[in-house]
C-alpha cells in the first residue's frame, strides 16, 4: 500500500515542485544522489574507483515534454561520456530513453541514442539503457534492438517483475544482449507484472539461472542478499569466474555490501545519479525502503 502511494507520488508534478524546493529534503537527497553537477559525479566516481568499485553515471531526468529537452539531455550525456573517458575510465553511462524523447517521437529518440552510442564507442565508454514503465518498455526495447548489431556492448535493463521478461530475453537470437537484471521499480498492473514481492524475488532467482547460462557478461542489479547469494551459488556451479558477471547497486544503498563483494573479487558497479531532477528517482527509492518515509513526510509537512 505504502509502496503504491509512493510510486503514485513519483508521478505527481505538483508534489515534485513542492518537494524539490524544500530544503529539508537535502539530507535524504545527498544519500542517494551524487550532486547536481558532472564534476561532483566524477569526484564520487573516482572515490568509488579507489575502492575497486566501478560506476555508471546517470544524468537525472525523465519523460521530457518537449523535443528540445531531449536534444539538451543528449548534449549533456555526450559531455558526460567525454568526461568519463578523460577522468574516470571504466565508468559507463545509464540513460532513460524517455529523457531522449521516446514517448514523443521514437525516431528522434533513436537519432539521439545513435549519436550517444557513436560518441561512446569512439571514447571506449559503454552505454546502459535503463528500462522504465511498461508504457514505454516496448519502444525502448525496439530502439535498443535496432542498434545492438552495431554496438553489441550496449547493456539494457530487464525487469524480472514483468510477465514478458523471459519472452523478451529469449527473443534475442542473433546478437545476445548484455543485460542488467533488476526486479522492477515502477507501478504496474497485474496484467503486465507480478506485484507480490516474494513472487518477484522467486522470478528473479529463476531468471538468474537462465541469464547466467545463456547471456554474455550479465549484470545483477539488486541489493537483496537472497538474490546475490543465488547468483554466487549458480555461477559457482556453472564454473564461472567471479569476473564473468557483475553486481550492480545504487549509490547510497548497502555500501558495506558493495565493498565486501569487491573485496571478495566480484565486479561491482554502483549506479551514480547526478543532476537537479532527482524527485522521481528519490520517490522510487522511498518506495523500496519505506523506513525512510518518516524523514520524507517531515520534509513535506515542514515545507
Ligand atoms: C544498478 C541498478 C539499476 C537499476 N535499474 C533499474 C531499471 O533500469 N529499471 C527498473 O525498473 N528498476 C531498476 N532498478 C531498481 C530495481 O528494479 C529495484 O527496484 C531495486 O533494486 C530494489 O530491489 P532489490 O533487488 O534491491 O530488492 P529489495 O527486496 O527491494 O531490497 C533488498 C534489500 O536492499 C535494501 N534496499 C533496497 N532498496 C533500498 C533503498 N532504496 N534504500 C535503502 N535500502 C534499500 C534493503 O535492505 C532491502 O531489504 C535498478 C537497481 C539497481 C541496483
Short mmCIF file of C-alpha atoms and ligand atoms in Angstrom, two decimals:
data_model
loop_
_atom_site.label_atom_id
_atom_site.label_comp_id
_atom_site.label_asym_id
_atom_site.label_seq_id
_atom_site.Cartn_x
_atom_site.Cartn_y
_atom_site.Cartn_z
CA UNK A 1 0.00 0.00 0.00
CA UNK A 2 2.71 2.50 1.05
CA UNK A 3 4.81 1.41 -1.93
CA UNK A 4 1.89 2.08 -4.29
CA UNK A 5 1.26 5.52 -2.79
CA UNK A 6 4.91 6.48 -3.11
CA UNK A 7 5.03 5.32 -6.72
CA UNK A 8 1.90 7.38 -7.41
CA UNK A 9 3.58 10.36 -5.73
CA UNK A 10 6.59 9.83 -8.01
CA UNK A 11 4.37 10.70 -10.99
CA UNK A 12 2.81 13.81 -9.37
CA UNK A 13 4.18 17.06 -10.84
CA UNK A 14 2.69 19.37 -8.17
CA UNK A 15 4.32 17.33 -5.39
CA UNK A 16 7.55 17.29 -7.36
CA UNK A 17 7.67 21.07 -7.38
CA UNK A 18 6.88 21.34 -3.71
CA UNK A 19 9.33 18.67 -2.56
CA UNK A 20 12.15 19.74 -4.89
CA UNK A 21 12.11 23.25 -3.40
CA UNK A 22 12.08 22.01 0.19
CA UNK A 23 15.49 22.39 1.87
CA UNK A 24 14.61 19.72 4.46
CA UNK A 25 14.93 17.01 1.81
CA UNK A 26 18.62 17.84 1.32
CA UNK A 27 19.99 15.15 3.66
CA UNK A 28 17.93 12.43 2.10
CA UNK A 29 18.77 13.56 -1.44
CA UNK A 30 22.50 13.57 -0.75
CA UNK A 31 22.31 9.99 0.47
CA UNK A 32 21.07 8.79 -2.93
CA UNK A 33 22.32 11.46 -5.38
CA UNK A 34 25.99 12.28 -6.02
CA UNK A 35 25.41 16.01 -6.57
CA UNK A 36 23.92 18.38 -9.08
CA UNK A 37 26.95 18.75 -11.39
CA UNK A 38 29.01 16.47 -13.61
CA UNK A 39 32.16 17.43 -11.65
CA UNK A 40 30.56 16.23 -8.42
CA UNK A 41 29.57 12.95 -10.08
CA UNK A 42 33.12 12.43 -11.39
CA UNK A 43 34.51 13.08 -7.89
CA UNK A 44 32.20 10.38 -6.46
CA UNK A 45 33.16 8.03 -9.31
CA UNK A 46 36.85 8.42 -8.56
CA UNK A 47 36.32 7.80 -4.84
CA UNK A 48 34.45 4.57 -5.61
CA UNK A 49 37.11 3.57 -8.18
CA UNK A 50 39.73 3.93 -5.44
CA UNK A 51 37.82 1.22 -3.51
CA UNK A 52 37.85 -1.12 -6.52
CA UNK A 53 34.24 -0.30 -7.46
CA UNK A 54 33.15 0.71 -10.97
CA UNK A 55 30.34 3.19 -11.61
CA UNK A 56 27.59 4.01 -14.06
CA UNK A 57 26.70 7.70 -14.24
CA UNK A 58 23.04 8.58 -14.62
CA UNK A 59 22.09 12.13 -15.54
CA UNK A 60 18.79 12.51 -13.69
CA UNK A 61 15.76 13.48 -15.72
CA UNK A 62 12.98 11.53 -17.39
CA UNK A 63 9.90 11.92 -19.57
CA UNK A 64 10.70 15.18 -21.36
CA UNK A 65 7.68 17.12 -22.61
CA UNK A 66 9.45 18.95 -25.50
CA UNK A 67 11.84 17.51 -28.08
CA UNK A 68 14.27 20.40 -27.41
CA UNK A 69 14.74 18.99 -23.90
CA UNK A 70 15.69 15.61 -25.34
CA UNK A 71 18.35 17.27 -27.53
CA UNK A 72 19.72 19.11 -24.47
CA UNK A 73 19.81 15.85 -22.48
CA UNK A 74 21.71 14.17 -25.33
CA UNK A 75 24.27 17.01 -25.35
CA UNK A 76 24.70 16.63 -21.59
CA UNK A 77 25.21 12.88 -21.99
CA UNK A 78 27.84 13.47 -24.70
CA UNK A 79 29.68 15.78 -22.27
CA UNK A 80 29.41 13.07 -19.60
CA UNK A 81 30.90 10.47 -21.94
CA UNK A 82 33.85 12.76 -22.76
CA UNK A 83 34.40 13.47 -19.04
CA UNK A 84 34.39 9.73 -18.27
CA UNK A 85 36.95 9.00 -20.99
CA UNK A 86 39.22 11.71 -19.62
CA UNK A 87 38.73 11.46 -15.86
CA UNK A 88 37.05 8.18 -14.86
CA UNK A 89 37.84 5.48 -17.43
CA UNK A 90 35.87 2.28 -16.93
CA UNK A 91 32.68 4.10 -15.99
CA UNK A 92 29.55 3.60 -18.08
CA UNK A 93 26.56 5.91 -18.61
CA UNK A 94 23.00 4.87 -17.85
CA UNK A 95 20.24 6.56 -19.81
CA UNK A 96 16.44 6.55 -19.77
CA UNK A 97 15.00 6.73 -23.28
CA UNK A 98 12.08 8.85 -22.02
CA UNK A 99 14.73 11.51 -21.40
CA UNK A 100 15.73 11.23 -25.08
CA UNK A 101 12.08 11.62 -26.11
CA UNK A 102 10.94 8.04 -26.75
CA UNK A 103 7.40 8.86 -25.66
CA UNK A 104 7.22 11.89 -28.01
CA UNK A 105 8.89 10.69 -31.20
CA UNK A 106 10.60 7.33 -31.39
CA UNK A 107 12.68 8.23 -34.45
CA UNK A 108 14.03 11.41 -32.84
CA UNK A 109 14.89 9.39 -29.75
CA UNK A 110 16.65 6.78 -31.92
CA UNK A 111 18.72 9.58 -33.52
CA UNK A 112 19.81 10.83 -30.08
CA UNK A 113 20.68 7.35 -28.88
CA UNK A 114 22.65 6.65 -32.07
CA UNK A 115 24.67 9.83 -31.53
CA UNK A 116 25.39 8.83 -27.92
CA UNK A 117 26.37 5.30 -28.91
CA UNK A 118 28.72 6.54 -31.66
CA UNK A 119 30.47 9.02 -29.34
CA UNK A 120 30.68 6.42 -26.57
CA UNK A 121 32.14 3.89 -29.00
CA UNK A 122 34.85 6.34 -30.09
CA UNK A 123 35.65 7.10 -26.44
CA UNK A 124 35.65 3.45 -25.28
CA UNK A 125 32.68 4.05 -22.96
CA UNK A 126 29.70 1.67 -22.62
CA UNK A 127 26.10 2.87 -22.63
CA UNK A 128 23.49 1.17 -20.44
CA UNK A 129 19.81 1.67 -21.28
CA UNK A 130 17.52 1.75 -18.25
CA UNK A 131 14.10 0.12 -18.52
CA UNK A 132 11.21 2.33 -17.45
CA UNK A 133 7.46 1.89 -17.05
CA UNK A 134 5.83 -0.66 -19.39
CA UNK A 135 4.09 2.20 -21.25
CA UNK A 136 7.48 2.93 -22.89
CA UNK A 137 9.05 -0.53 -22.47
CA UNK A 138 8.33 -1.96 -25.95
CA UNK A 139 9.58 1.23 -27.68
CA UNK A 140 12.70 1.20 -25.50
CA UNK A 141 13.41 -2.42 -26.33
CA UNK A 142 12.77 -1.90 -30.07
CA UNK A 143 15.14 1.10 -30.17
CA UNK A 144 17.83 -0.87 -28.32
CA UNK A 145 17.36 -3.79 -30.71
CA UNK A 146 17.96 -1.53 -33.75
CA UNK A 147 21.42 -0.56 -32.54
CA UNK A 148 22.52 -3.83 -30.92
CA UNK A 149 24.22 -5.27 -34.05
CA UNK A 150 26.37 -2.12 -34.48
CA UNK A 151 27.01 -1.55 -30.76
CA UNK A 152 26.89 -5.03 -29.19
CA UNK A 153 28.42 -3.89 -25.87
CA UNK A 154 25.39 -1.77 -25.05
CA UNK A 155 23.60 -3.06 -21.97
CA UNK A 156 19.87 -2.99 -21.32
CA UNK A 157 17.98 -3.38 -18.04
CA UNK A 158 15.33 -6.07 -17.85
CA UNK A 159 12.70 -6.21 -15.12
CA UNK A 160 12.04 -9.65 -13.60
CA UNK A 161 8.60 -8.50 -12.40
CA UNK A 162 7.37 -8.02 -15.96
CA UNK A 163 5.48 -11.06 -17.23
CA UNK A 164 7.10 -10.66 -20.67
CA UNK A 165 10.64 -10.57 -19.29
CA UNK A 166 11.74 -14.11 -20.17
CA UNK A 167 9.99 -13.95 -23.55
CA UNK A 168 11.90 -10.73 -24.30
CA UNK A 169 15.20 -12.32 -23.31
CA UNK A 170 14.62 -15.40 -25.47
CA UNK A 171 13.66 -13.22 -28.44
CA UNK A 172 17.29 -12.14 -28.99
CA UNK A 173 18.54 -14.80 -31.36
CA UNK A 174 21.33 -13.24 -33.41
CA UNK A 175 23.25 -10.92 -31.11
CA UNK A 176 22.85 -11.88 -27.44
CA UNK A 177 22.39 -8.78 -25.30
CA UNK A 178 24.34 -7.81 -22.21
CA UNK A 179 21.59 -7.23 -19.69
CA UNK A 180 21.16 -5.81 -16.19
CA UNK A 181 18.60 -7.96 -14.40
CA UNK A 182 16.54 -5.93 -11.89
CA UNK A 183 13.31 -6.63 -10.03
CA UNK A 184 11.47 -3.57 -11.45
CA UNK A 185 10.82 -0.23 -9.79
CA UNK A 186 7.60 1.03 -11.41
CA UNK A 187 3.88 0.87 -10.56
CA UNK A 188 2.43 -1.71 -12.95
CA UNK A 189 -0.89 -3.56 -13.45
CA UNK A 190 -1.34 -7.19 -12.50
CA UNK A 191 -1.87 -7.99 -16.19
CA UNK A 192 1.59 -6.69 -17.02
CA UNK A 193 3.62 -7.54 -13.95
CA UNK A 194 3.93 -9.73 -10.89
CA UNK A 195 3.10 -7.45 -7.97
CA UNK A 196 3.75 -9.69 -4.95
CA UNK A 197 7.27 -9.08 -3.56
CA UNK A 198 8.03 -12.75 -2.75
CA UNK A 199 6.88 -13.84 -6.19
CA UNK A 200 9.05 -11.18 -7.82
CA UNK A 201 12.06 -12.49 -5.88
CA UNK A 202 11.26 -16.07 -6.94
CA UNK A 203 11.07 -14.94 -10.56
CA UNK A 204 14.37 -13.06 -10.17
CA UNK A 205 16.03 -16.28 -8.97
CA UNK A 206 14.53 -18.26 -11.85
CA UNK A 207 15.71 -15.70 -14.43
CA UNK A 208 19.16 -15.56 -12.83
CA UNK A 209 19.65 -19.26 -13.65
CA UNK A 210 18.61 -18.67 -17.27
CA UNK A 211 20.64 -15.50 -17.73
CA UNK A 212 23.86 -16.99 -16.33
CA UNK A 213 23.52 -19.91 -18.73
CA UNK A 214 22.54 -18.03 -21.87
CA UNK A 215 23.69 -14.41 -21.93
CA UNK A 216 27.15 -12.81 -22.07
CA UNK A 217 28.57 -10.79 -19.17
CA UNK A 218 25.31 -10.31 -17.27
CA UNK A 219 24.85 -7.72 -14.52
CA UNK A 220 22.63 -8.31 -11.49
CA UNK A 221 21.15 -5.04 -10.23
CA UNK A 222 19.99 -5.93 -6.74
CA UNK A 223 20.69 -5.33 -3.04
CA UNK A 224 18.77 -8.41 -1.97
CA UNK A 225 21.08 -10.88 -0.19
CA UNK A 226 18.91 -13.83 -1.25
CA UNK A 227 19.36 -12.84 -4.91
CA UNK A 228 23.07 -12.08 -4.53
CA UNK A 229 23.79 -15.40 -2.78
CA UNK A 230 21.86 -17.20 -5.50
CA UNK A 231 23.91 -15.53 -8.27
CA UNK A 232 27.12 -16.55 -6.48
CA UNK A 233 25.96 -20.16 -6.00
CA UNK A 234 24.73 -20.69 -9.57
CA UNK A 235 27.83 -19.04 -11.08
CA UNK A 236 29.96 -21.32 -8.93
CA UNK A 237 28.02 -24.43 -10.05
CA UNK A 238 28.49 -23.37 -13.67
CA UNK A 239 32.24 -22.96 -13.15
CA UNK A 240 32.16 -19.24 -13.96
CA UNK A 241 34.89 -16.91 -12.82
CA UNK A 242 33.90 -14.14 -10.34
CA UNK A 243 34.70 -11.62 -13.07
CA UNK A 244 32.43 -13.20 -15.70
CA UNK A 245 29.45 -11.21 -14.41
CA UNK A 246 28.83 -8.08 -12.37
CA UNK A 247 26.83 -6.97 -9.36
CA UNK A 248 25.27 -3.53 -9.64
CA UNK A 249 23.87 -1.47 -6.77
CA UNK A 250 22.55 2.02 -6.27
CA UNK A 251 24.61 4.84 -4.81
CA UNK A 252 23.87 5.10 -1.10
CA UNK A 253 22.34 1.63 -0.71
CA UNK A 254 24.14 -1.16 1.22
CA UNK A 255 27.56 0.46 0.89
CA UNK A 256 29.22 -2.15 3.15
CA UNK A 257 27.94 -4.94 0.96
CA UNK A 258 29.27 -3.18 -2.16
CA UNK A 259 32.74 -3.04 -0.61
CA UNK A 260 32.52 -6.59 0.71
CA UNK A 261 31.68 -8.02 -2.71
CA UNK A 262 34.51 -6.06 -4.32
CA UNK A 263 36.90 -7.37 -1.65
CA UNK A 264 35.74 -10.93 -2.40
CA UNK A 265 36.87 -10.43 -6.01
CA UNK A 266 33.49 -9.83 -7.67
CA UNK A 267 33.00 -6.99 -10.13
CA UNK A 268 30.79 -4.34 -8.55
CA UNK A 269 29.33 -1.31 -10.32
CA UNK A 270 27.49 1.44 -8.48
CA UNK A 271 24.78 3.40 -10.27
CA UNK A 272 25.54 7.05 -9.51
CA UNK A 273 22.77 9.54 -10.31
CA UNK A 274 23.52 13.25 -10.52
CA UNK A 275 21.65 16.39 -11.57
CA UNK A 276 18.85 18.54 -10.26
CA UNK A 277 15.85 16.47 -11.39
CA UNK A 278 16.07 13.96 -8.55
CA UNK A 279 12.41 13.84 -7.42
CA UNK A 280 11.00 10.76 -9.28
CA UNK A 281 14.24 8.83 -8.71
CA UNK A 282 14.16 9.59 -4.99
CA UNK A 283 10.48 8.63 -4.69
CA UNK A 284 11.16 5.22 -6.24
CA UNK A 285 13.96 4.73 -3.69
CA UNK A 286 11.48 5.66 -0.92
CA UNK A 287 9.04 3.09 -2.27
CA UNK A 288 11.74 0.43 -1.95
CA UNK A 289 12.57 1.48 1.59
CA UNK A 290 9.52 2.79 3.46
CA UNK A 291 11.72 3.15 6.59
CA UNK A 292 12.86 6.45 5.05
CA UNK A 293 9.28 7.60 4.77
CA UNK A 294 9.10 9.33 8.15
CA UNK A 295 12.00 11.57 7.21
CA UNK A 296 10.38 12.33 3.90
CA UNK A 297 6.96 13.16 5.41
CA UNK A 298 8.61 15.51 7.90
CA UNK A 299 10.12 17.40 4.99
CA UNK A 300 6.75 17.67 3.27
CA UNK A 301 4.97 18.97 6.36
CA UNK A 302 7.87 21.28 7.12
CA UNK A 303 7.51 22.82 3.62
C1 LIG B 1 22.12 -0.69 -10.52
C2 LIG B 1 20.63 -0.71 -10.54
C3 LIG B 1 19.97 -0.28 -11.67
C4 LIG B 1 18.58 -0.32 -11.72
N1 LIG B 1 17.94 -0.02 -12.90
C5 LIG B 1 16.60 -0.17 -12.98
C6 LIG B 1 15.92 -0.01 -14.22
O1 LIG B 1 16.50 0.29 -15.26
N2 LIG B 1 14.57 -0.17 -14.23
C7 LIG B 1 13.87 -0.53 -13.10
O2 LIG B 1 12.65 -0.70 -13.18
N3 LIG B 1 14.50 -0.67 -11.91
C8 LIG B 1 15.83 -0.51 -11.82
N4 LIG B 1 16.46 -0.70 -10.62
C9 LIG B 1 15.65 -0.81 -9.37
C10 LIG B 1 15.21 -2.23 -9.12
O3 LIG B 1 14.21 -2.60 -10.06
C11 LIG B 1 14.62 -2.37 -7.69
O4 LIG B 1 13.51 -1.53 -7.56
C12 LIG B 1 15.60 -2.05 -6.59
O5 LIG B 1 16.90 -2.52 -6.88
C13 LIG B 1 15.15 -2.71 -5.26
O6 LIG B 1 15.12 -4.10 -5.42
P1 LIG B 1 16.21 -5.09 -4.76
O7 LIG B 1 16.51 -6.14 -5.79
O8 LIG B 1 17.37 -4.32 -4.29
O9 LIG B 1 15.46 -5.85 -3.61
P2 LIG B 1 14.59 -5.34 -2.39
O10 LIG B 1 13.90 -6.56 -1.89
O11 LIG B 1 13.78 -4.15 -2.74
O12 LIG B 1 15.70 -4.87 -1.36
C14 LIG B 1 16.56 -5.76 -0.69
C15 LIG B 1 17.24 -5.02 0.46
O13 LIG B 1 18.06 -3.99 -0.07
C16 LIG B 1 17.97 -2.81 0.71
N5 LIG B 1 17.38 -1.75 -0.11
C17 LIG B 1 16.74 -1.89 -1.30
N6 LIG B 1 16.37 -0.69 -1.80
C18 LIG B 1 16.76 0.22 -0.89
C19 LIG B 1 16.67 1.64 -0.84
N7 LIG B 1 16.11 2.34 -1.81
N8 LIG B 1 17.22 2.27 0.24
C20 LIG B 1 17.82 1.57 1.22
N9 LIG B 1 17.93 0.22 1.23
C21 LIG B 1 17.42 -0.44 0.19
C22 LIG B 1 17.12 -3.16 1.90
O14 LIG B 1 17.98 -3.63 2.91
C23 LIG B 1 16.27 -4.29 1.38
O15 LIG B 1 15.81 -5.13 2.40
C24 LIG B 1 17.83 -0.72 -10.57
C25 LIG B 1 18.52 -1.16 -9.43
C26 LIG B 1 19.88 -1.17 -9.41
C27 LIG B 1 20.56 -1.69 -8.20
#
